[in-house]
mmCIF file of C-alpha atoms in Angstrom:
data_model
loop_
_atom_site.group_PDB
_atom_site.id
_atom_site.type_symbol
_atom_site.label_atom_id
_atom_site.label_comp_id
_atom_site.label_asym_id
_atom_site.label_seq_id
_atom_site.Cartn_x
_atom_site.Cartn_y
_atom_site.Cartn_z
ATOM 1 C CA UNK A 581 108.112 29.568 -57.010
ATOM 2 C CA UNK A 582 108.128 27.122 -53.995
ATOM 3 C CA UNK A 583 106.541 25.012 -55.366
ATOM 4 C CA UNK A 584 108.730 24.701 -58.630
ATOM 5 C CA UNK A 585 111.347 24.488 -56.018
ATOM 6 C CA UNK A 586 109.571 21.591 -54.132
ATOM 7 C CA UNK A 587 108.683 19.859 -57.458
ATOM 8 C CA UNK A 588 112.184 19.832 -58.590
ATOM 9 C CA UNK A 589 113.581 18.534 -54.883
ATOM 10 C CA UNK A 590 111.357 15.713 -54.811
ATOM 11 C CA UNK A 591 111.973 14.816 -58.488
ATOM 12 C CA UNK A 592 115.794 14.277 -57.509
ATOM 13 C CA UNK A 593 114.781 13.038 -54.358
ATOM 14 C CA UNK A 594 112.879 10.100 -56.777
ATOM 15 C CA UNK A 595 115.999 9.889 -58.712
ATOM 16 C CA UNK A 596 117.875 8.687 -55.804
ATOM 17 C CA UNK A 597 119.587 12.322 -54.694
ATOM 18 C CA UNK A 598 119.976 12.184 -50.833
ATOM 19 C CA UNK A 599 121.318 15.838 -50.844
ATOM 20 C CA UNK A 600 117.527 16.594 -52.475
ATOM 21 C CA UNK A 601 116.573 15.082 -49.149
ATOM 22 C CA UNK A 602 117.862 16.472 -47.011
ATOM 23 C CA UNK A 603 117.224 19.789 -48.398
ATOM 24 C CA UNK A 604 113.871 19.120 -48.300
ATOM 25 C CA UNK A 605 114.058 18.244 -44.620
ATOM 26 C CA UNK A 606 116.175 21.406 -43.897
ATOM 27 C CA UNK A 607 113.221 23.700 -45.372
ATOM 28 C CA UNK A 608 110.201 22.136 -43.582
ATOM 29 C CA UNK A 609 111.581 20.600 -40.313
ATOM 30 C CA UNK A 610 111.505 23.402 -37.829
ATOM 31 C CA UNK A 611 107.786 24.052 -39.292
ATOM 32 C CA UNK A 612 106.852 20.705 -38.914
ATOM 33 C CA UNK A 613 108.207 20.383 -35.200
ATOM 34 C CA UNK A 614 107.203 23.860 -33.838
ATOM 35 C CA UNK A 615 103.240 22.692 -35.328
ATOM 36 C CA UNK A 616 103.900 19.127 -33.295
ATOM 37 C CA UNK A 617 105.479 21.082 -30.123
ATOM 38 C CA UNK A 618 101.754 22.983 -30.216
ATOM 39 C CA UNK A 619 100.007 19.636 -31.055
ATOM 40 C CA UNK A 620 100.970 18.037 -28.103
ATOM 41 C CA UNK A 621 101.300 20.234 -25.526
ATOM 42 C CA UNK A 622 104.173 21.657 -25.268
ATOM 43 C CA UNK A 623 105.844 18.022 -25.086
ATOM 44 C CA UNK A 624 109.051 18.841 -27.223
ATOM 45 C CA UNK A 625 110.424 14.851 -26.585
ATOM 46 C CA UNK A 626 107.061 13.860 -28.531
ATOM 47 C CA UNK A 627 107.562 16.676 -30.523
ATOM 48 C CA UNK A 628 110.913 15.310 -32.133
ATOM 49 C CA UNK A 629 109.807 11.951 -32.253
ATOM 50 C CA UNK A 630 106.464 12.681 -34.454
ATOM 51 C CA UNK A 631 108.615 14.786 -36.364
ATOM 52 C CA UNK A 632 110.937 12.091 -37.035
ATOM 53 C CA UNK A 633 108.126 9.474 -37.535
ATOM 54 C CA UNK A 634 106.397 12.251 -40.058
ATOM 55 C CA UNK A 635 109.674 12.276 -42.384
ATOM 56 C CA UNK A 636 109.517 8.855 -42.323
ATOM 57 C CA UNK A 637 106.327 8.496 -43.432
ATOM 58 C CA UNK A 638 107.559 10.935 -46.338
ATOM 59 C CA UNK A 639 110.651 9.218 -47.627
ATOM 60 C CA UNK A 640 108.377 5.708 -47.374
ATOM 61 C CA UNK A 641 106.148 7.319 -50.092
ATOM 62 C CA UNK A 642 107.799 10.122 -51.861
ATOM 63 C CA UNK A 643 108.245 7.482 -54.478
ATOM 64 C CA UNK A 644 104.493 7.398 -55.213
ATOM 65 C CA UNK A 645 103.876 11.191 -54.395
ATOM 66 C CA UNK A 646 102.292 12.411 -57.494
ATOM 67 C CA UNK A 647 102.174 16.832 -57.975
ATOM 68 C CA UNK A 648 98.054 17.413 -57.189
ATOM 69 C CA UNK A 649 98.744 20.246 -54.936
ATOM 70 C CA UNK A 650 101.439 21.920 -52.934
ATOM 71 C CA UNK A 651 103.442 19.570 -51.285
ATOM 72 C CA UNK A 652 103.358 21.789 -48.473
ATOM 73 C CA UNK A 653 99.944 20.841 -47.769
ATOM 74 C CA UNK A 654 100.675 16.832 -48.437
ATOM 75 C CA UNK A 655 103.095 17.163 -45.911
ATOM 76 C CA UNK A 656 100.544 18.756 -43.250
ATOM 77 C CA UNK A 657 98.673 16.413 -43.802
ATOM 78 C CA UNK A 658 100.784 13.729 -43.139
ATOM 79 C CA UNK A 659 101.442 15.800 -39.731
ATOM 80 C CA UNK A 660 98.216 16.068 -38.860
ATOM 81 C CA UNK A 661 97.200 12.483 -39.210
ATOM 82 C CA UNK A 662 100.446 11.512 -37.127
ATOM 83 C CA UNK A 663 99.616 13.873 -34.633
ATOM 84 C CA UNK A 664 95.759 12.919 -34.334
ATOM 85 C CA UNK A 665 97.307 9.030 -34.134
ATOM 86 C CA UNK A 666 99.165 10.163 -31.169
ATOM 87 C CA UNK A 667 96.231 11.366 -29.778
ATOM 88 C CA UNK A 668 94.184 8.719 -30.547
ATOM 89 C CA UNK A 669 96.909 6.318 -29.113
ATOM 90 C CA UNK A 670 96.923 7.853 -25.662
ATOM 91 C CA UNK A 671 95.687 10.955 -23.734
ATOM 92 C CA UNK A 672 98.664 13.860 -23.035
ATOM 93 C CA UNK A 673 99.916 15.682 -19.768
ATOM 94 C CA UNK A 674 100.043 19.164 -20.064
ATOM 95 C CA UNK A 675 103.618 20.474 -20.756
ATOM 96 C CA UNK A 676 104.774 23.824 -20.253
ATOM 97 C CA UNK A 677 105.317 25.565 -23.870
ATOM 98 C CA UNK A 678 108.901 27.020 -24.331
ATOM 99 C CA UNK A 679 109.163 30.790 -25.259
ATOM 100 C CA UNK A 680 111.053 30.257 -28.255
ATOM 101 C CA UNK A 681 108.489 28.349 -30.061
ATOM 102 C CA UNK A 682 106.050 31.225 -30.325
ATOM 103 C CA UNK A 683 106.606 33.579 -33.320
ATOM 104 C CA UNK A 684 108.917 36.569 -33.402
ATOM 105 C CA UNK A 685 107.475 38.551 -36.027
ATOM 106 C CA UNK A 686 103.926 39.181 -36.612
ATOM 107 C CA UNK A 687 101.853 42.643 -36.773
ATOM 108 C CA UNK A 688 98.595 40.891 -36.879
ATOM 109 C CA UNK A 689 95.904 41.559 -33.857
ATOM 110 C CA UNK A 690 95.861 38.177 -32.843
ATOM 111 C CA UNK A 691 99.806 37.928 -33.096
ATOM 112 C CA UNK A 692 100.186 40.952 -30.909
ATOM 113 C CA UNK A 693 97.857 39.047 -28.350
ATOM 114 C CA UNK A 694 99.600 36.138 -28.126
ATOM 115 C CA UNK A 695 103.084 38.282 -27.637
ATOM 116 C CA UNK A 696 101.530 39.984 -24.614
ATOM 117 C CA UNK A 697 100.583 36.474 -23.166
ATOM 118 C CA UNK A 698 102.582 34.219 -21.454
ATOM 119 C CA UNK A 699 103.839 31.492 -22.867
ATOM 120 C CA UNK A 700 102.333 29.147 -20.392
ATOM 121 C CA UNK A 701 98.907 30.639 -20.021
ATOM 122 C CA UNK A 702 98.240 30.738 -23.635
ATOM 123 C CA UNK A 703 99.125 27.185 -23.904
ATOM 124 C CA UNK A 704 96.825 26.243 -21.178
ATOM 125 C CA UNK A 705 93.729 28.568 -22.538
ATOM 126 C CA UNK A 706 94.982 26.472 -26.311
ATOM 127 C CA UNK A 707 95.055 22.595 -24.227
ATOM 128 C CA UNK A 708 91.315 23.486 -23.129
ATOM 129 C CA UNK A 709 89.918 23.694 -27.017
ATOM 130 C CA UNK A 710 88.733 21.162 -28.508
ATOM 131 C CA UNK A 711 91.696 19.119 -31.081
ATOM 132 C CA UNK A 712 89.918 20.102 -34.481
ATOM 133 C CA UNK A 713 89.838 23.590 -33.266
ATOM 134 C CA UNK A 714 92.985 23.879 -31.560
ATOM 135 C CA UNK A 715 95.109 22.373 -34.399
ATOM 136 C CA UNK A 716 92.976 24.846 -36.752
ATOM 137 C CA UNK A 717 94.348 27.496 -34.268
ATOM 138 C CA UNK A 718 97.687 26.402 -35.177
ATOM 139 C CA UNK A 719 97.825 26.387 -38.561
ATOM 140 C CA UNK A 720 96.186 29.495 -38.996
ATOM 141 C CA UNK A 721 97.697 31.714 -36.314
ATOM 142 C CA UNK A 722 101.277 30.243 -35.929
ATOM 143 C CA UNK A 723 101.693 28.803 -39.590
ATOM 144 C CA UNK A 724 99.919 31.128 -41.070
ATOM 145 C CA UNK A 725 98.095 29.028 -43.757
ATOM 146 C CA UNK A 726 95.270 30.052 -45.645
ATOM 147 C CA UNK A 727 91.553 28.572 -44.537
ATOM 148 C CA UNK A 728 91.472 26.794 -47.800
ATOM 149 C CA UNK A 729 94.925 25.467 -47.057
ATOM 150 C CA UNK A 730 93.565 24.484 -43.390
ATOM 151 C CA UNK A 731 90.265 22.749 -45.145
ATOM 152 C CA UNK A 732 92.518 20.886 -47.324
ATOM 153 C CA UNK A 733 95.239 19.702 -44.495
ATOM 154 C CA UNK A 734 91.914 19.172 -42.457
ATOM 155 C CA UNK A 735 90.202 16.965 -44.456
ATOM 156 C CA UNK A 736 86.939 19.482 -44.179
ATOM 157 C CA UNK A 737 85.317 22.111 -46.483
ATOM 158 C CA UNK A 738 86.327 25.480 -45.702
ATOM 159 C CA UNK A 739 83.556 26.662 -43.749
ATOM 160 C CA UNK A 740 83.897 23.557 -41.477
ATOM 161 C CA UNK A 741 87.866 25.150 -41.248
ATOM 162 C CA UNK A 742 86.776 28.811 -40.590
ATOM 163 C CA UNK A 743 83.803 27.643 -38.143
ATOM 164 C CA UNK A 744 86.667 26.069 -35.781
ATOM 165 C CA UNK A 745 88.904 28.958 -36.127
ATOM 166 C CA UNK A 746 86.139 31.340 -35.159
ATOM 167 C CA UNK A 747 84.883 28.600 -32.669
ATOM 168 C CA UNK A 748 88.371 28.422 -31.249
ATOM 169 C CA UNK A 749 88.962 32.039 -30.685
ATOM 170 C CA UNK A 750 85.871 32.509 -29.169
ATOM 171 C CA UNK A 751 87.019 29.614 -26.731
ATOM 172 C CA UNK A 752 90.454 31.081 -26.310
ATOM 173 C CA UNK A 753 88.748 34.443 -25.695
ATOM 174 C CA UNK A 754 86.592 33.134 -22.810
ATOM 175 C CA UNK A 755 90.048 30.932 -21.477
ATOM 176 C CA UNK A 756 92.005 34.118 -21.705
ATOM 177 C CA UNK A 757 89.178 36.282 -20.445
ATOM 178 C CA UNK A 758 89.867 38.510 -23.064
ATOM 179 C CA UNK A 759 87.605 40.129 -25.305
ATOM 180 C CA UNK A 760 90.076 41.374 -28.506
ATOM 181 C CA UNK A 761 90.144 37.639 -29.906
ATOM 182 C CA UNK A 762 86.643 37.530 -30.709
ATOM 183 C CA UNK A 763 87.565 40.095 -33.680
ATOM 184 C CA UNK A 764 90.606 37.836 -35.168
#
C-alpha cells in the first residue's frame, strides 16, 4: 500500500504537481531528519541542513527515478550517502542528543533499553561505534527497517548488515556497561 501510494506521488510529482511534492516531503521529512540528528551527533543545525540538501538531491532526480524498489529505501540511500559525505568532508563535535528525538513507542528489549538511558549517555556510548555500525544501529533500532532493507540502503549483503548490528550492540553493550544488548 505505501508503496502504491509513493508510486502514484512521484508520478504527479513527474507530471509537474508541486502539492505531490510536498506531500511527499510531509511523509518522510521528520524520518529523514531524526536519522541525520543520530548521524551526526546530535547536531540538529547539520541535521536540517542535510535534510534540506537530501530533498534536493530528490527533486534534482525524481525525474529519472525509475520504480526498482521501495522508494523508501532510494531515499535512504540518498541519506546515507549525504550523511557519509558530511563525514567524509570534515570530522564532528559531539552534540548533546535532544530527548524528543528518541522514540516514544516501542516494546522491543532493545527499545526498553534505550528508554531507561539517558539521552546523552546513549548518544555518547552510539558516537564511540564505528560509522557503518552506528548508522546500521540507526536504521535498525530507531527506524526500524528490516536487515535486508539496511543491506540494500547500505550498499552491503545482508550478513555484512546484520554483522554490524550485532557488532554494534556488542560495542554499545561494553560503552553502556550493560549486558542485556548483547541479546538484541
Amino acid at each position: 500500500m505505501k508503496t502504491f501510494e509513493d508510486y502514484r506521488l512521484i508520478r504527479k510529482i513527474q507530471a509537474g504537481d508541486t502539492d505531490a511534492w510536498e506531500t511527499l516531503v510531509a511523509k518522510y521529512y521528520d524520518q529523514i531528519f531524526s536519522f541525520c540528528v543520530r548521524r551526526c551527533l546530535g547536531d540538529r543545525a547539520l541535521a536540517t541542513d542535510l535534510t534540506q540538501e537530501i530533498f534536493l538531491k530528490v527533486v534534482e532526480n525524481i525525474g529519472d527515478y525509475r520504480f526498482s524498489g521501495k522508494f523508501f529505501n532510494y531515499l535512504f540511500t540518498i541519506t546515507v550517502n549525504v550523511c557519509n559525505n558530511q563525514y567524509r568532508k570534515k570530522k564532528l563535535a559531539q552534540f548533546e542528543l535532544d530527548e524528543t528525538v528518541l522514540p516514544s513507542e516501542s516494546e522491543t528489549a532493545v527499545h526498553q533499553l534505550i528508554k531507561q538511558e539517558s539521552a546523552n549517555e546513549l548518544q555518547a556510548a552510539l558516537n564511540q561505534l564505528p560509522d557503518v555500525q552506528r548508522e546500521a544501529l540507526i536504521l535498525k533500532y530507531y527506524h526500524e527497517l528490516k536487515v535486508k532493507d539496511i543491506a540494500t540502503i547500505t550498499g552491503t549483503g545482508v550478513a555484512t548488515a546484520q554483522s554490524r548490528i550485532h557488532q554494534g550492540l556488542k560495542k554499545l553493550s561494553r560503552a553502556l556497561n550493560r549486558e542485556e544488548y548483547q541479546n538484541g
